[in-house]
């Protein structure tokens, strides 16, 4: 009973912070998520991300926010230091993405962290390095900078070899980083532009423009195949979701977003969900929406959904997950049921027609069994009644439909050797011979038409071969 192994002891603060850092910072994508939230809370209108080896070697984020004051730099990476929260009651009405004040502290315990910042109206910026939540000497250095903040994270998990070995390959980690950037780029549509690229690359893998709408960003990030099959979804239930709404006021909900139509088909569900401006996951809602689509879509076809839910701040608990990936909210079953009914109604109203791609078959020709016709794809709208109508293609659609199919002689395939003769190789001689036959009074008796031209062509071919020898 006196064994020293059973003695309860207080852990060293450094050990405590490293354990806490492992909960908050699980991989490069989670570190980037925390920094993106700080940038958006700072009012950034443009965010640039540079990544090296999936974020293991380098993860740099630059924003155009309001910057950090020089006086705040010494305590910037201390645990639970924040400008977004003063009391616990503030969590009920908080409207910022971050509130704990532990993201930069956790990052500083598992990486080499450098911060360069400049506030509006300052003559120059400051740069400071951090390790284990403390600023390294000699402290902030004056540097040339622009308004905003640049955070550089190098050698992530350099002092946690087990976590570093557990990470996936650089390509897989970069794919996770891209997924985080894509979600936040959609969330900030219309107020912040995003770019993300690998170190040394000139072309950005993720690029959104300032002022672009949500639909435009979906097209830029997920492609035209998704954007062309989207349906707008709008839903409102109860009162306007304001901070004054109490917990006893029932369901107060506003939903805006886009869902895929019945013509869209994919192998996996893509759901981007925002609740009061936070990119979160909600497993029950996801499964309910998949079941709703399963009633209308063919087997194994999955939907695309991008939903922005606005709830009263007092109805949402943002402090339920270490990485804030999930939130809790009251009336969850009723809200999920309302959204599923709205999705089903939208799909049912739009399911009277579907757009299919068809190919026009080549017309039959007497001289070519397999002619080189190039079929032209066309968009045909098939209605539920069985009829089909051609979709308009612009002002010249009628002319395009009336135009003949393109004829490509070089695409001809000879299926009968009797249909090929020497005439095809000497079109000039053939026409001259036929003119000569016409001048001579036609074809001699007992001789087939074209025999003279064939003989002339054969003689010309033999002569050319003899000259080559």
JSON list of C-alpha atoms in Angstrom, two decimals, residues 239-415:
[
{"chain": "A", "resi": 239, "resn": "UNK", "atom": "CA", "xyz": [-39.30, 33.59, -34.99]},
{"chain": "A", "resi": 240, "resn": "UNK", "atom": "CA", "xyz": [-36.19, 35.30, -36.29]},
{"chain": "A", "resi": 241, "resn": "UNK", "atom": "CA", "xyz": [-33.18, 33.66, -34.55]},
{"chain": "A", "resi": 242, "resn": "UNK", "atom": "CA", "xyz": [-31.80, 36.59, -32.56]},
{"chain": "A", "resi": 243, "resn": "UNK", "atom": "CA", "xyz": [-29.80, 36.62, -29.29]},
{"chain": "A", "resi": 244, "resn": "UNK", "atom": "CA", "xyz": [-32.95, 37.74, -27.48]},
{"chain": "A", "resi": 245, "resn": "UNK", "atom": "CA", "xyz": [-34.67, 34.40, -28.15]},
{"chain": "A", "resi": 246, "resn": "UNK", "atom": "CA", "xyz": [-34.85, 32.27, -25.00]},
{"chain": "A", "resi": 247, "resn": "UNK", "atom": "CA", "xyz": [-34.77, 28.50, -24.61]},
{"chain": "A", "resi": 248, "resn": "UNK", "atom": "CA", "xyz": [-38.54, 28.29, -24.12]},
{"chain": "A", "resi": 249, "resn": "UNK", "atom": "CA", "xyz": [-39.47, 29.99, -27.39]},
{"chain": "A", "resi": 250, "resn": "UNK", "atom": "CA", "xyz": [-39.60, 26.81, -29.45]},
{"chain": "A", "resi": 251, "resn": "UNK", "atom": "CA", "xyz": [-37.99, 26.18, -32.81]},
{"chain": "A", "resi": 252, "resn": "UNK", "atom": "CA", "xyz": [-36.54, 29.31, -34.42]},
{"chain": "A", "resi": 253, "resn": "UNK", "atom": "CA", "xyz": [-34.74, 28.43, -37.62]},
{"chain": "A", "resi": 254, "resn": "UNK", "atom": "CA", "xyz": [-33.57, 29.93, -40.90]},
{"chain": "A", "resi": 255, "resn": "UNK", "atom": "CA", "xyz": [-31.93, 27.68, -43.51]},
{"chain": "A", "resi": 256, "resn": "UNK", "atom": "CA", "xyz": [-30.33, 28.80, -46.77]},
{"chain": "A", "resi": 257, "resn": "UNK", "atom": "CA", "xyz": [-28.22, 26.75, -49.12]},
{"chain": "A", "resi": 258, "resn": "UNK", "atom": "CA", "xyz": [-28.10, 24.43, -52.11]},
{"chain": "A", "resi": 259, "resn": "UNK", "atom": "CA", "xyz": [-28.89, 20.74, -52.57]},
{"chain": "A", "resi": 260, "resn": "UNK", "atom": "CA", "xyz": [-28.25, 18.45, -55.51]},
{"chain": "A", "resi": 261, "resn": "UNK", "atom": "CA", "xyz": [-31.10, 17.60, -57.85]},
{"chain": "A", "resi": 262, "resn": "UNK", "atom": "CA", "xyz": [-32.29, 14.13, -58.80]},
{"chain": "A", "resi": 263, "resn": "UNK", "atom": "CA", "xyz": [-30.11, 14.26, -61.92]},
{"chain": "A", "resi": 264, "resn": "UNK", "atom": "CA", "xyz": [-26.93, 14.34, -59.80]},
{"chain": "A", "resi": 265, "resn": "UNK", "atom": "CA", "xyz": [-25.25, 11.09, -58.80]},
{"chain": "A", "resi": 266, "resn": "UNK", "atom": "CA", "xyz": [-22.06, 10.48, -56.82]},
{"chain": "A", "resi": 267, "resn": "UNK", "atom": "CA", "xyz": [-20.44, 7.61, -54.96]},
{"chain": "A", "resi": 268, "resn": "UNK", "atom": "CA", "xyz": [-20.32, 9.35, -51.57]},
{"chain": "A", "resi": 269, "resn": "UNK", "atom": "CA", "xyz": [-22.28, 12.02, -49.78]},
{"chain": "A", "resi": 270, "resn": "UNK", "atom": "CA", "xyz": [-20.77, 15.49, -49.64]},
{"chain": "A", "resi": 271, "resn": "UNK", "atom": "CA", "xyz": [-22.35, 17.60, -46.92]},
{"chain": "A", "resi": 272, "resn": "UNK", "atom": "CA", "xyz": [-21.07, 21.03, -45.91]},
{"chain": "A", "resi": 273, "resn": "UNK", "atom": "CA", "xyz": [-22.94, 22.24, -42.85]},
{"chain": "A", "resi": 274, "resn": "UNK", "atom": "CA", "xyz": [-22.71, 25.61, -41.12]},
{"chain": "A", "resi": 275, "resn": "UNK", "atom": "CA", "xyz": [-24.46, 26.36, -37.85]},
{"chain": "A", "resi": 276, "resn": "UNK", "atom": "CA", "xyz": [-24.31, 30.03, -36.92]},
{"chain": "A", "resi": 277, "resn": "UNK", "atom": "CA", "xyz": [-21.28, 30.49, -39.16]},
{"chain": "A", "resi": 278, "resn": "UNK", "atom": "CA", "xyz": [-19.37, 27.44, -37.85]},
{"chain": "A", "resi": 279, "resn": "UNK", "atom": "CA", "xyz": [-18.30, 24.58, -40.13]},
{"chain": "A", "resi": 280, "resn": "UNK", "atom": "CA", "xyz": [-19.45, 21.53, -38.16]},
{"chain": "A", "resi": 281, "resn": "UNK", "atom": "CA", "xyz": [-20.56, 17.93, -38.59]},
{"chain": "A", "resi": 282, "resn": "UNK", "atom": "CA", "xyz": [-23.92, 16.51, -37.55]},
{"chain": "A", "resi": 283, "resn": "UNK", "atom": "CA", "xyz": [-24.18, 12.74, -37.94]},
{"chain": "A", "resi": 284, "resn": "UNK", "atom": "CA", "xyz": [-27.93, 12.36, -37.27]},
{"chain": "A", "resi": 285, "resn": "UNK", "atom": "CA", "xyz": [-28.83, 15.09, -39.76]},
{"chain": "A", "resi": 286, "resn": "UNK", "atom": "CA", "xyz": [-26.51, 13.62, -42.37]},
{"chain": "A", "resi": 287, "resn": "UNK", "atom": "CA", "xyz": [-28.05, 10.15, -42.07]},
{"chain": "A", "resi": 288, "resn": "UNK", "atom": "CA", "xyz": [-31.58, 11.55, -42.18]},
{"chain": "A", "resi": 289, "resn": "UNK", "atom": "CA", "xyz": [-30.86, 13.48, -45.38]},
{"chain": "A", "resi": 290, "resn": "UNK", "atom": "CA", "xyz": [-29.25, 10.43, -46.98]},
{"chain": "A", "resi": 291, "resn": "UNK", "atom": "CA", "xyz": [-32.41, 8.44, -46.20]},
{"chain": "A", "resi": 292, "resn": "UNK", "atom": "CA", "xyz": [-34.52, 11.19, -47.77]},
{"chain": "A", "resi": 293, "resn": "UNK", "atom": "CA", "xyz": [-32.48, 11.08, -50.98]},
{"chain": "A", "resi": 294, "resn": "UNK", "atom": "CA", "xyz": [-32.53, 7.26, -51.03]},
{"chain": "A", "resi": 295, "resn": "UNK", "atom": "CA", "xyz": [-36.27, 7.37, -51.71]},
{"chain": "A", "resi": 296, "resn": "UNK", "atom": "CA", "xyz": [-35.74, 9.35, -54.94]},
{"chain": "A", "resi": 297, "resn": "UNK", "atom": "CA", "xyz": [-32.24, 8.53, -56.18]},
{"chain": "A", "resi": 298, "resn": "UNK", "atom": "CA", "xyz": [-31.11, 5.25, -57.75]},
{"chain": "A", "resi": 299, "resn": "UNK", "atom": "CA", "xyz": [-29.30, 2.80, -55.53]},
{"chain": "A", "resi": 300, "resn": "UNK", "atom": "CA", "xyz": [-25.74, 3.78, -54.50]},
{"chain": "A", "resi": 301, "resn": "UNK", "atom": "CA", "xyz": [-26.22, 7.42, -55.65]},
{"chain": "A", "resi": 302, "resn": "UNK", "atom": "CA", "xyz": [-25.26, 10.00, -53.02]},
{"chain": "A", "resi": 303, "resn": "UNK", "atom": "CA", "xyz": [-26.21, 13.70, -52.79]},
{"chain": "A", "resi": 304, "resn": "UNK", "atom": "CA", "xyz": [-24.36, 16.98, -52.38]},
{"chain": "A", "resi": 305, "resn": "UNK", "atom": "CA", "xyz": [-25.62, 19.40, -49.73]},
{"chain": "A", "resi": 306, "resn": "UNK", "atom": "CA", "xyz": [-24.44, 22.82, -48.60]},
{"chain": "A", "resi": 307, "resn": "UNK", "atom": "CA", "xyz": [-26.62, 24.17, -45.78]},
{"chain": "A", "resi": 308, "resn": "UNK", "atom": "CA", "xyz": [-26.30, 27.28, -43.64]},
{"chain": "A", "resi": 309, "resn": "UNK", "atom": "CA", "xyz": [-28.36, 27.06, -40.46]},
{"chain": "A", "resi": 310, "resn": "UNK", "atom": "CA", "xyz": [-29.05, 30.10, -38.31]},
{"chain": "A", "resi": 311, "resn": "UNK", "atom": "CA", "xyz": [-30.27, 29.35, -34.80]},
{"chain": "A", "resi": 312, "resn": "UNK", "atom": "CA", "xyz": [-30.67, 31.53, -31.71]},
{"chain": "A", "resi": 313, "resn": "UNK", "atom": "CA", "xyz": [-27.27, 31.69, -29.96]},
{"chain": "A", "resi": 314, "resn": "UNK", "atom": "CA", "xyz": [-28.86, 30.51, -26.70]},
{"chain": "A", "resi": 315, "resn": "UNK", "atom": "CA", "xyz": [-30.03, 27.34, -28.44]},
{"chain": "A", "resi": 316, "resn": "UNK", "atom": "CA", "xyz": [-26.51, 26.29, -29.46]},
{"chain": "A", "resi": 317, "resn": "UNK", "atom": "CA", "xyz": [-23.78, 24.88, -27.20]},
{"chain": "A", "resi": 318, "resn": "UNK", "atom": "CA", "xyz": [-20.45, 25.53, -28.93]},
{"chain": "A", "resi": 319, "resn": "UNK", "atom": "CA", "xyz": [-18.33, 24.02, -26.14]},
{"chain": "A", "resi": 320, "resn": "UNK", "atom": "CA", "xyz": [-19.05, 20.31, -26.67]},
{"chain": "A", "resi": 321, "resn": "UNK", "atom": "CA", "xyz": [-16.02, 19.11, -28.66]},
{"chain": "A", "resi": 322, "resn": "UNK", "atom": "CA", "xyz": [-12.26, 19.63, -28.12]},
{"chain": "A", "resi": 323, "resn": "UNK", "atom": "CA", "xyz": [-11.77, 20.76, -31.71]},
{"chain": "A", "resi": 324, "resn": "UNK", "atom": "CA", "xyz": [-15.23, 22.42, -32.03]},
{"chain": "A", "resi": 325, "resn": "UNK", "atom": "CA", "xyz": [-16.02, 20.04, -34.88]},
{"chain": "A", "resi": 326, "resn": "UNK", "atom": "CA", "xyz": [-19.47, 19.39, -33.43]},
{"chain": "A", "resi": 327, "resn": "UNK", "atom": "CA", "xyz": [-21.94, 21.59, -31.59]},
{"chain": "A", "resi": 328, "resn": "UNK", "atom": "CA", "xyz": [-25.00, 20.76, -29.56]},
{"chain": "A", "resi": 329, "resn": "UNK", "atom": "CA", "xyz": [-28.34, 22.46, -30.16]},
{"chain": "A", "resi": 330, "resn": "UNK", "atom": "CA", "xyz": [-31.80, 22.01, -28.74]},
{"chain": "A", "resi": 331, "resn": "UNK", "atom": "CA", "xyz": [-34.81, 20.84, -30.80]},
{"chain": "A", "resi": 332, "resn": "UNK", "atom": "CA", "xyz": [-32.40, 18.77, -32.91]},
{"chain": "A", "resi": 333, "resn": "UNK", "atom": "CA", "xyz": [-34.98, 16.17, -33.95]},
{"chain": "A", "resi": 334, "resn": "UNK", "atom": "CA", "xyz": [-37.57, 18.78, -34.92]},
{"chain": "A", "resi": 335, "resn": "UNK", "atom": "CA", "xyz": [-35.02, 20.80, -36.89]},
{"chain": "A", "resi": 336, "resn": "UNK", "atom": "CA", "xyz": [-33.77, 17.71, -38.71]},
{"chain": "A", "resi": 337, "resn": "UNK", "atom": "CA", "xyz": [-37.33, 16.71, -39.58]},
{"chain": "A", "resi": 338, "resn": "UNK", "atom": "CA", "xyz": [-38.13, 20.19, -40.93]},
{"chain": "A", "resi": 339, "resn": "UNK", "atom": "CA", "xyz": [-35.02, 20.22, -43.12]},
{"chain": "A", "resi": 340, "resn": "UNK", "atom": "CA", "xyz": [-35.76, 16.74, -44.49]},
{"chain": "A", "resi": 341, "resn": "UNK", "atom": "CA", "xyz": [-39.31, 17.78, -45.35]},
{"chain": "A", "resi": 342, "resn": "UNK", "atom": "CA", "xyz": [-38.03, 20.89, -47.12]},
{"chain": "A", "resi": 343, "resn": "UNK", "atom": "CA", "xyz": [-35.50, 18.83, -49.09]},
{"chain": "A", "resi": 344, "resn": "UNK", "atom": "CA", "xyz": [-38.14, 16.28, -50.08]},
{"chain": "A", "resi": 345, "resn": "UNK", "atom": "CA", "xyz": [-40.52, 19.01, -51.17]},
{"chain": "A", "resi": 346, "resn": "UNK", "atom": "CA", "xyz": [-37.84, 20.75, -53.24]},
{"chain": "A", "resi": 347, "resn": "UNK", "atom": "CA", "xyz": [-36.86, 17.51, -54.95]},
{"chain": "A", "resi": 348, "resn": "UNK", "atom": "CA", "xyz": [-40.48, 16.56, -55.66]},
{"chain": "A", "resi": 349, "resn": "UNK", "atom": "CA", "xyz": [-41.26, 19.93, -57.23]},
{"chain": "A", "resi": 350, "resn": "UNK", "atom": "CA", "xyz": [-38.17, 19.73, -59.45]},
{"chain": "A", "resi": 351, "resn": "UNK", "atom": "CA", "xyz": [-38.58, 16.07, -60.41]},
{"chain": "A", "resi": 352, "resn": "UNK", "atom": "CA", "xyz": [-41.00, 16.73, -63.30]},
{"chain": "A", "resi": 353, "resn": "UNK", "atom": "CA", "xyz": [-38.06, 16.81, -65.73]},
{"chain": "A", "resi": 354, "resn": "UNK", "atom": "CA", "xyz": [-34.52, 15.55, -65.93]},
{"chain": "A", "resi": 355, "resn": "UNK", "atom": "CA", "xyz": [-31.68, 16.58, -68.20]},
{"chain": "A", "resi": 356, "resn": "UNK", "atom": "CA", "xyz": [-29.97, 13.76, -70.05]},
{"chain": "A", "resi": 357, "resn": "UNK", "atom": "CA", "xyz": [-27.11, 13.80, -72.58]},
{"chain": "A", "resi": 358, "resn": "UNK", "atom": "CA", "xyz": [-27.98, 12.05, -75.85]},
{"chain": "A", "resi": 359, "resn": "UNK", "atom": "CA", "xyz": [-26.07, 11.39, -79.07]},
{"chain": "A", "resi": 360, "resn": "UNK", "atom": "CA", "xyz": [-27.53, 11.79, -82.55]},
{"chain": "A", "resi": 361, "resn": "UNK", "atom": "CA", "xyz": [-27.04, 8.74, -84.73]},
{"chain": "A", "resi": 362, "resn": "UNK", "atom": "CA", "xyz": [-25.39, 9.35, -88.16]},
{"chain": "A", "resi": 363, "resn": "UNK", "atom": "CA", "xyz": [-27.66, 9.41, -91.18]},
{"chain": "A", "resi": 364, "resn": "UNK", "atom": "CA", "xyz": [-27.50, 6.48, -93.58]},
{"chain": "A", "resi": 365, "resn": "UNK", "atom": "CA", "xyz": [-25.67, 7.23, -96.87]},
{"chain": "A", "resi": 366, "resn": "UNK", "atom": "CA", "xyz": [-25.66, 5.12, -100.03]},
{"chain": "A", "resi": 367, "resn": "UNK", "atom": "CA", "xyz": [-21.90, 5.46, -100.65]},
{"chain": "A", "resi": 368, "resn": "UNK", "atom": "CA", "xyz": [-20.56, 4.83, -97.14]},
{"chain": "A", "resi": 369, "resn": "UNK", "atom": "CA", "xyz": [-21.51, 1.98, -94.88]},
{"chain": "A", "resi": 370, "resn": "UNK", "atom": "CA", "xyz": [-19.38, 3.35, -92.02]},
{"chain": "A", "resi": 371, "resn": "UNK", "atom": "CA", "xyz": [-19.00, 7.02, -92.93]},
{"chain": "A", "resi": 372, "resn": "UNK", "atom": "CA", "xyz": [-16.92, 9.39, -90.87]},
{"chain": "A", "resi": 373, "resn": "UNK", "atom": "CA", "xyz": [-19.79, 11.19, -89.26]},
{"chain": "A", "resi": 374, "resn": "UNK", "atom": "CA", "xyz": [-19.08, 12.76, -85.87]},
{"chain": "A", "resi": 375, "resn": "UNK", "atom": "CA", "xyz": [-22.19, 12.52, -83.66]},
{"chain": "A", "resi": 376, "resn": "UNK", "atom": "CA", "xyz": [-23.01, 15.74, -81.86]},
{"chain": "A", "resi": 377, "resn": "UNK", "atom": "CA", "xyz": [-24.12, 15.55, -78.22]},
{"chain": "A", "resi": 378, "resn": "UNK", "atom": "CA", "xyz": [-27.26, 17.40, -77.34]},
{"chain": "A", "resi": 379, "resn": "UNK", "atom": "CA", "xyz": [-29.09, 18.13, -74.11]},
{"chain": "A", "resi": 380, "resn": "UNK", "atom": "CA", "xyz": [-32.59, 16.63, -74.15]},
{"chain": "A", "resi": 381, "resn": "UNK", "atom": "CA", "xyz": [-35.06, 17.29, -71.39]},
{"chain": "A", "resi": 382, "resn": "UNK", "atom": "CA", "xyz": [-37.07, 14.15, -70.64]},
{"chain": "A", "resi": 383, "resn": "UNK", "atom": "CA", "xyz": [-40.38, 14.80, -68.91]},
{"chain": "A", "resi": 384, "resn": "UNK", "atom": "CA", "xyz": [-42.21, 12.33, -66.73]},
{"chain": "A", "resi": 385, "resn": "UNK", "atom": "CA", "xyz": [-44.94, 12.05, -69.36]},
{"chain": "A", "resi": 386, "resn": "UNK", "atom": "CA", "xyz": [-42.52, 10.42, -71.78]},
{"chain": "A", "resi": 387, "resn": "UNK", "atom": "CA", "xyz": [-42.10, 13.29, -74.23]},
{"chain": "A", "resi": 388, "resn": "UNK", "atom": "CA", "xyz": [-38.81, 15.03, -74.87]},
{"chain": "A", "resi": 389, "resn": "UNK", "atom": "CA", "xyz": [-37.97, 18.57, -75.76]},
{"chain": "A", "resi": 390, "resn": "UNK", "atom": "CA", "xyz": [-34.73, 20.09, -76.99]},
{"chain": "A", "resi": 391, "resn": "UNK", "atom": "CA", "xyz": [-33.22, 22.62, -74.61]},
{"chain": "A", "resi": 392, "resn": "UNK", "atom": "CA", "xyz": [-32.42, 26.03, -76.12]},
{"chain": "A", "resi": 393, "resn": "UNK", "atom": "CA", "xyz": [-28.78, 26.63, -76.96]},
{"chain": "A", "resi": 394, "resn": "UNK", "atom": "CA", "xyz": [-28.93, 30.34, -77.65]},
{"chain": "A", "resi": 395, "resn": "UNK", "atom": "CA", "xyz": [-29.92, 32.44, -80.66]},
{"chain": "A", "resi": 396, "resn": "UNK", "atom": "CA", "xyz": [-28.36, 30.02, -83.18]},
{"chain": "A", "resi": 397, "resn": "UNK", "atom": "CA", "xyz": [-29.92, 26.84, -81.76]},
{"chain": "A", "resi": 398, "resn": "UNK", "atom": "CA", "xyz": [-32.38, 26.44, -84.64]},
{"chain": "A", "resi": 399, "resn": "UNK", "atom": "CA", "xyz": [-29.60, 26.87, -87.18]},
{"chain": "A", "resi": 400, "resn": "UNK", "atom": "CA", "xyz": [-27.41, 24.37, -85.38]},
{"chain": "A", "resi": 401, "resn": "UNK", "atom": "CA", "xyz": [-30.21, 21.78, -85.33]},
{"chain": "A", "resi": 402, "resn": "UNK", "atom": "CA", "xyz": [-30.92, 22.32, -89.03]},
{"chain": "A", "resi": 403, "resn": "UNK", "atom": "CA", "xyz": [-27.28, 22.06, -90.07]},
{"chain": "A", "resi": 404, "resn": "UNK", "atom": "CA", "xyz": [-26.20, 18.69, -91.57]},
{"chain": "A", "resi": 405, "resn": "UNK", "atom": "CA", "xyz": [-23.93, 16.36, -89.69]},
{"chain": "A", "resi": 406, "resn": "UNK", "atom": "CA", "xyz": [-20.25, 16.94, -90.28]},
{"chain": "A", "resi": 407, "resn": "UNK", "atom": "CA", "xyz": [-18.66, 14.71, -92.95]},
{"chain": "A", "resi": 408, "resn": "UNK", "atom": "CA", "xyz": [-15.06, 13.62, -92.40]},
{"chain": "A", "resi": 409, "resn": "UNK", "atom": "CA", "xyz": [-13.62, 11.72, -95.41]},
{"chain": "A", "resi": 410, "resn": "UNK", "atom": "CA", "xyz": [-10.41, 10.93, -93.55]},
{"chain": "A", "resi": 411, "resn": "UNK", "atom": "CA", "xyz": [-12.52, 9.01, -91.02]},
{"chain": "A", "resi": 412, "resn": "UNK", "atom": "CA", "xyz": [-13.98, 6.66, -93.64]},
{"chain": "A", "resi": 413, "resn": "UNK", "atom": "CA", "xyz": [-13.46, 2.94, -93.11]},
{"chain": "A", "resi": 414, "resn": "UNK", "atom": "CA", "xyz": [-13.36, 0.70, -96.19]},
{"chain": "A", "resi": 415, "resn": "UNK", "atom": "CA", "xyz": [-15.47, -2.40, -95.58]}
]
